[in-house]
């Protein structure tokens, strides 16, 4: 299959491009490389030393004999370039990860809010419009988020995208329907993924586009079998307060002797998936496309749920790290339960990689190896959801780095 990975330079995109290439697909990365620019804007770097786009693709060629082309297009702004590239390359499938994916980054300022909406919504819409204009019948697989649902399950499992409802009609009869599960975004970033859902529903209905939306939980881990094949292929590991996600952050903090930053009581329950499973799910979704005219196919891409404080306790027990309950910069439920259906991927053959101590150790080791690259000023999450929270954060004393021994402890 000819597969384009849009956003293929990013945290999920890069291992996805490698995995699909290893499976024998013809892969091209389409990316504006903006994520590397944002590292510059925030003055942070990935914990792991990622190589340049050219060097990592050269290394892959050396190892696998397979070449991955890179096409620099900004989906949100370069519509004509996108359309002519589609007509030239004629992909069978597109994996769309080319969106600004950090909730804290999307909440930093009005500029960041506007950038996230402009980039994500225009990029997605340009892609849909270009598919219709070019008449290509490519399968579009989009990386959505579990966050479109909000995180409360009202005791019932969150279904895979569609909720059956029964509506009372005049005269006492009832109409049965399936509707998109009600959106309940918790940040501007999550809101853009809710808007994407409406765009997809419309284009599938009106133009018969074949679309799959993957509602993914929090990804943990850093390496996949392909990124482990050579140091130059190493994947990103974001640890900073904007792009770092909770489990990887807590492991990095434990590795350097920084108190584990639990927001509030840590009662937030979230869905998780290991990076290897994330990549495997994308492969499975590509192999199981909807037919033209079908409604959008929606999968819940997660394998387990955990409460933040339970993760912190587990890591503290493993490593002796301290836990710091800090002011939560977000406006979110302090405590929630979460039950999620993920039957579709299990039926397609996904064998979940769950959070076993062995794998946590592996990530701890990555973090220990590169701890000299951590800039502790960038660890706290300082992007506040409201002005009131920003003021509370400004009054708070930050956790301090505990001095620990040298390499190898
Ligand atoms: N949290 C802490 N301490 C930290 C960092 C986070 O307690 O040091 C808490 C947050 O307050 C939140 C939870 O951990 O309650 C998850 O935060 P996160 O930064 O790990 O995840 P989130 O912002 O939700 O976003 C991440 C990805 C996003 C993806 C989403 C899936 O960045 O691209 O869509 O996970 S989900 O969370 O299921 O919506």
PDB file of C-alpha atoms in Angstrom, residues 3 8 92 117 125 134 163 191 216 273 291 349 370 379 405:
ATOM      1  CA  UNK A   3       0.732   5.267   2.767  1.00  0.00           C
ATOM      2  CA  UNK A   8       5.425  11.659  10.474  1.00  0.00           C
ATOM      3  CA  UNK A  92      -3.956   4.538  -1.012  1.00  0.00           C
ATOM      4  CA  UNK A 117      -7.539  25.987  16.268  1.00  0.00           C
ATOM      5  CA  UNK A 125     -10.467  20.578   6.513  1.00  0.00           C
ATOM      6  CA  UNK A 134      -8.719  15.362  -6.489  1.00  0.00           C
ATOM      7  CA  UNK A 163     -24.183   6.156  21.499  1.00  0.00           C
ATOM      8  CA  UNK A 191     -11.922  20.933  21.366  1.00  0.00           C
ATOM      9  CA  UNK A 216      -6.451   7.505  21.530  1.00  0.00           C
ATOM     10  CA  UNK A 273      -1.721   2.905  25.558  1.00  0.00           C
ATOM     11  CA  UNK A 291     -16.532   1.206   2.609  1.00  0.00           C
ATOM     12  CA  UNK A 349      -5.945  -9.045  16.953  1.00  0.00           C
ATOM     13  CA  UNK A 370      19.679  10.998  29.280  1.00  0.00           C
ATOM     14  CA  UNK A 379       9.392  20.450  34.428  1.00  0.00           C
ATOM     15  CA  UNK A 405      23.985  10.105  43.304  1.00  0.00           C
TER      16      UNK A 405
END
